[in-house]
Amino acid sequence: MFALVDGNNFYASCERVFQPALRHRPVVVLSNNDGCCIARSNEAKALGVRMAQPIHEVPPNIRKQLMVRSANFTLYGDMSARVVAILRDAAPRVEVYSVDESFLDLTGVRHREAFAHELRERVHRWTGIPNCIGIGPSKTLAKLANKLAKRGAGVLDVSDADVRAKALADFPVADLWGVGPRYAARLTERGISTAAQLRDASFDDILAGFGVTLARTVRELQGQSCIALQEVEPDRQQIMVSRSFGQRVEDHTSIAQALATFATRAAEKMRGRGLVAAAMGVFASTDTFRPELRQHHPHKMVNLLRPTSDTRLLLTTLREVLDRRFLRDGCGYKKAGIWLTDLARPHDLQGDLFAPATVGNDKLMATVDAINRRYGRGVAGFGASGWRKTPEWGMRQQSLSPRFTTCVAELPRAVC
Amino acid sequence: MSPQPAYLHATRAVPLGAPRIDPPRRRLPVSGIRARLGFVSPAEDFQDDTCDLNELLIRNQPATFLYRAEGHSMVLAGICDGDILIVDRSVTPQDGDIVLAFYDGNEPTCKVLKICADHIELHCRNPHFPNIVLPPETEVELFAVTGVARQMRREHGRVDKRL
C-alpha cells in the first residue's frame, strides 16, 4: 500500500511560511531569470494565472494584484528536506520523488486514514507547509488519490473497491501519472477518456498500441502494484548545469567565466555522488526569441583523456574548447551550459598497463569541497570562474526573498 | 566510553520527544590532552564525548526555525535585541510560555503567552512596553520559543558580524 504526500503549491507555500504578509494573497513564484510562473497560490490560480505562463503575458490589471517572488531554491530545498525528515520518521520506507512529492510504503499500517490525517497535520504544523495525502494499492492510484484529496478533505484512501470505482469513474485520463498529452489525445481517439475506461481497456491492445509503460499503468489502475518504491536514486547518467543569462552577453570572457562556474558546479555535483566523467559537453545559445538578431548555437562534445572528477582538468578542457573559436564575435548569447556524461563509479573502471583508471587530484578536490561545505558555496574556487559578485551573465532575480533558514545573516525577524 | 557510576544504571531514560534524524553536528571538544612524550596522559581514559550545541538547543530539527529578535520588550525575560530565537514548531505552547505569535498578517512578535477565559494576551517583559490584548476570535498562530542564542560582542568587535 502506498501513500503520496504532496506539498500544496509548494514554492508559494515556502514563501508564505516566513512572510505573513503573503498569506491570503495571490502569490506567484517565477522561474530563473523571472520568466514564467512556476508556482501559484490558490488565490493566484483563481485569478487565472496559468502554470508556466510567462509573467509578461499576464494581463496588467491582474499582474498588479500579484505578490511576485523570484525562485529561491535554497529555501525550497531546505523546506523540502525538513518535510522528508518528518516523513522518514513516520514511515520506514520513503521515496523522494520530487522536491515536493514523496511516496511512502504503508505496508503494515493498520489505520491508514487516521495515520495519514495525523501525518498531514504534523507536516503542516511542524514546517508550515500545507499538504495532501493520497493512498492506494499502487503508486499510480496513490497519485490519483492525492489529486482528488487536493479538492476534498486533504486525505483520500482509494484502497476500498467502492471508493476507487467512484474516484476513477470521471477522472480524466490526461491527468493520470505516466500519461502525457500525446498519449491522452491518442487514447481519447480510441474512446478512452477516463481512468475507469483505461482500467477496463484490453491489456494486450494497450501493450501493442502504446508500449509497456502504459500497459503497466493499466495494471496499476486495477490495483496491482507494478512500479516499486525506489528508495535510492539510481546513479545518474548525465549531470547538466546550465542557466539563462539575465541579459544578452557578447563578451567572450564573461561567457567563459559563466561556463567555468557551471563546470565547477557540475564537478561538485558529480563528486557529491561519487562519480567520475569520461566526457564533457559545452553549449551556448543566442536569444531564440529574437530571430532578427544574429543567431549562433554552438555545442561541442569532448572525450576526456581519462575519466576524472577533478575540476581543474575539466576547466583545462573547457579552455581548449573555447580557444578553438567556439564563440562568435557580435553574437549576444542568452544561455550556456555544461554537461558531464559517461559517468561511472571509479571502482567500476579498469586501468590499463600505462595509466590508472582515473586521473585527477582527489585529495585536493575533497579539500575544496570540505571548505565550501563548511564556509559556504563558492568560498574556495577557481580563477577561471571570475570573482565578481554580480557578473554580467548573472540571473535576473528582482524579487528574491532572503534565505530564511540557511543563512544566519538572513534570518526572519521577530518583533520584541 | 568510561564505565558509568552505578546510580546512572538505575535511572530511567525518559524520551524527550519524537525520535528524529540527527542534525548536522558542530562539535566542540571539551577535554582531551595529547601527550607527545613521556607519560601517557592520565586523562585519556576519562576522555568524554564532545558537547554539541545543536543537541542542547534543538530537540526536533525539522520543526526548528531560527528568528532574529528585534526590540527591547522582552529584556527582563532575557531576550535582547539581536538575539537568535530558537522556535520549535512541534511544541504546543502553554499559558506562561514565551511564544512567537503570528496575527493579522503582521511580522511575528515574541511575547509571553497569557491565556484568558475568552481571549489571548501577549505580555511584554519590560515595564516600558504595553501588553497586547488580542480581541476574541482573532486568528493567531502560536509557536513555542524553546531557546535563545547569543554571541557576545566586543565594543570594537572582531567577532564575526554575521552572528
GROMACS .gro file of C-alpha atoms in nm, chain A residues 17-18 20-21 23-24 78-79 81-86 88-89 122 124-129 374-375 404-405 408-409 411-416, chain B residues 19-20 60-73 85 89-91 93 100 102 105-111 141-143 162-163:
model
   70
   17VAL     CA    1   0.585   3.050   0.599
   18PHE     CA    2   0.823   3.339   0.658
   20PRO     CA    3   0.296   3.661   0.685
   21ALA     CA    4   0.205   3.947   0.453
   23ARG     CA    5  -0.098   3.491   0.347
   24HIS     CA    6  -0.442   3.506   0.187
   78ASP     CA    7   1.575   2.325   0.292
   79MET     CA    8   1.199   2.315   0.349
   81ALA     CA    9   1.448   1.833   0.340
   82ARG     CA   10   1.251   1.911   0.657
   83VAL     CA   11   0.933   1.759   0.518
   84VAL     CA   12   1.123   1.448   0.408
   85ALA     CA   13   1.284   1.413   0.753
   86ILE     CA   14   0.937   1.412   0.912
   88ARG     CA   15   1.113   0.927   0.722
   89ASP     CA   16   1.035   0.943   1.093
  122ARG     CA   17   0.211   1.713   1.168
  124HIS     CA   18   0.175   2.130   0.835
  125ARG     CA   19   0.225   2.218   1.199
  126TRP     CA   20   0.598   2.145   1.208
  127THR     CA   21   0.701   2.310   0.882
  128GLY     CA   22   0.412   2.538   0.790
  129ILE     CA   23   0.370   2.361   0.455
  374ARG     CA   24   3.189   2.444   0.593
  375TYR     CA   25   3.217   2.808   0.491
  404PHE     CA   26   1.546   3.245   0.584
  405THR     CA   27   1.655   2.903   0.703
  408VAL     CA   28   2.240   3.343   0.977
  409ALA     CA   29   2.255   3.691   0.826
  411LEU     CA   30   1.704   3.506   0.946
  412PRO     CA   31   1.341   3.618   0.960
  413ARG     CA   32   1.269   3.897   1.209
  414ALA     CA   33   1.070   3.861   1.526
  415VAL     CA   34   0.946   4.184   1.683
  416CYS     CA   35   1.007   4.202   2.055
  435PRO     CA   36   1.257   1.008   1.750
  436ARG     CA   37   1.426   1.208   1.483
  476ASN     CA   38   1.341   1.843   1.685
  477GLN     CA   39   1.548   1.961   1.393
  478PRO     CA   40   1.294   1.956   1.105
  479ALA     CA   41   1.047   2.162   1.312
  480THR     CA   42   1.300   2.413   1.445
  481PHE     CA   43   1.344   2.757   1.289
  482LEU     CA   44   1.564   3.047   1.390
  483TYR     CA   45   1.442   3.405   1.415
  484ARG     CA   46   1.630   3.726   1.485
  485ALA     CA   47   1.485   3.919   1.780
  486GLU     CA   48   1.443   4.292   1.724
  487GLY     CA   49   1.338   4.522   2.004
  488HIS     CA   50   1.356   4.552   2.380
  489SER     CA   51   1.015   4.446   2.511
  501LEU     CA   52   1.536   3.285   1.894
  505ARG     CA   53   0.700   2.441   1.591
  506SER     CA   54   0.634   2.091   1.724
  507VAL     CA   55   0.596   2.213   2.084
  509PRO     CA   56   0.268   2.649   2.373
  516LEU     CA   57   0.623   3.364   1.868
  518PHE     CA   58   0.155   3.548   1.410
  521GLY     CA   59  -0.054   3.933   0.874
  522ASN     CA   60   0.195   4.122   1.093
  523GLU     CA   61   0.554   4.028   1.135
  524PRO     CA   62   0.577   3.764   1.407
  525THR     CA   63   0.614   3.900   1.758
  526CYS     CA   64   0.786   3.739   2.056
  527LYS     CA   65   0.593   3.773   2.383
  557GLU     CA   66  -0.078   3.117   1.528
  558LEU     CA   67   0.146   3.048   1.827
  559PHE     CA   68   0.479   2.868   1.841
  578ARG     CA   69   2.709   3.784   1.089
  579LEU     CA   70   2.624   3.638   1.425
   0.00000   0.00000   0.00000
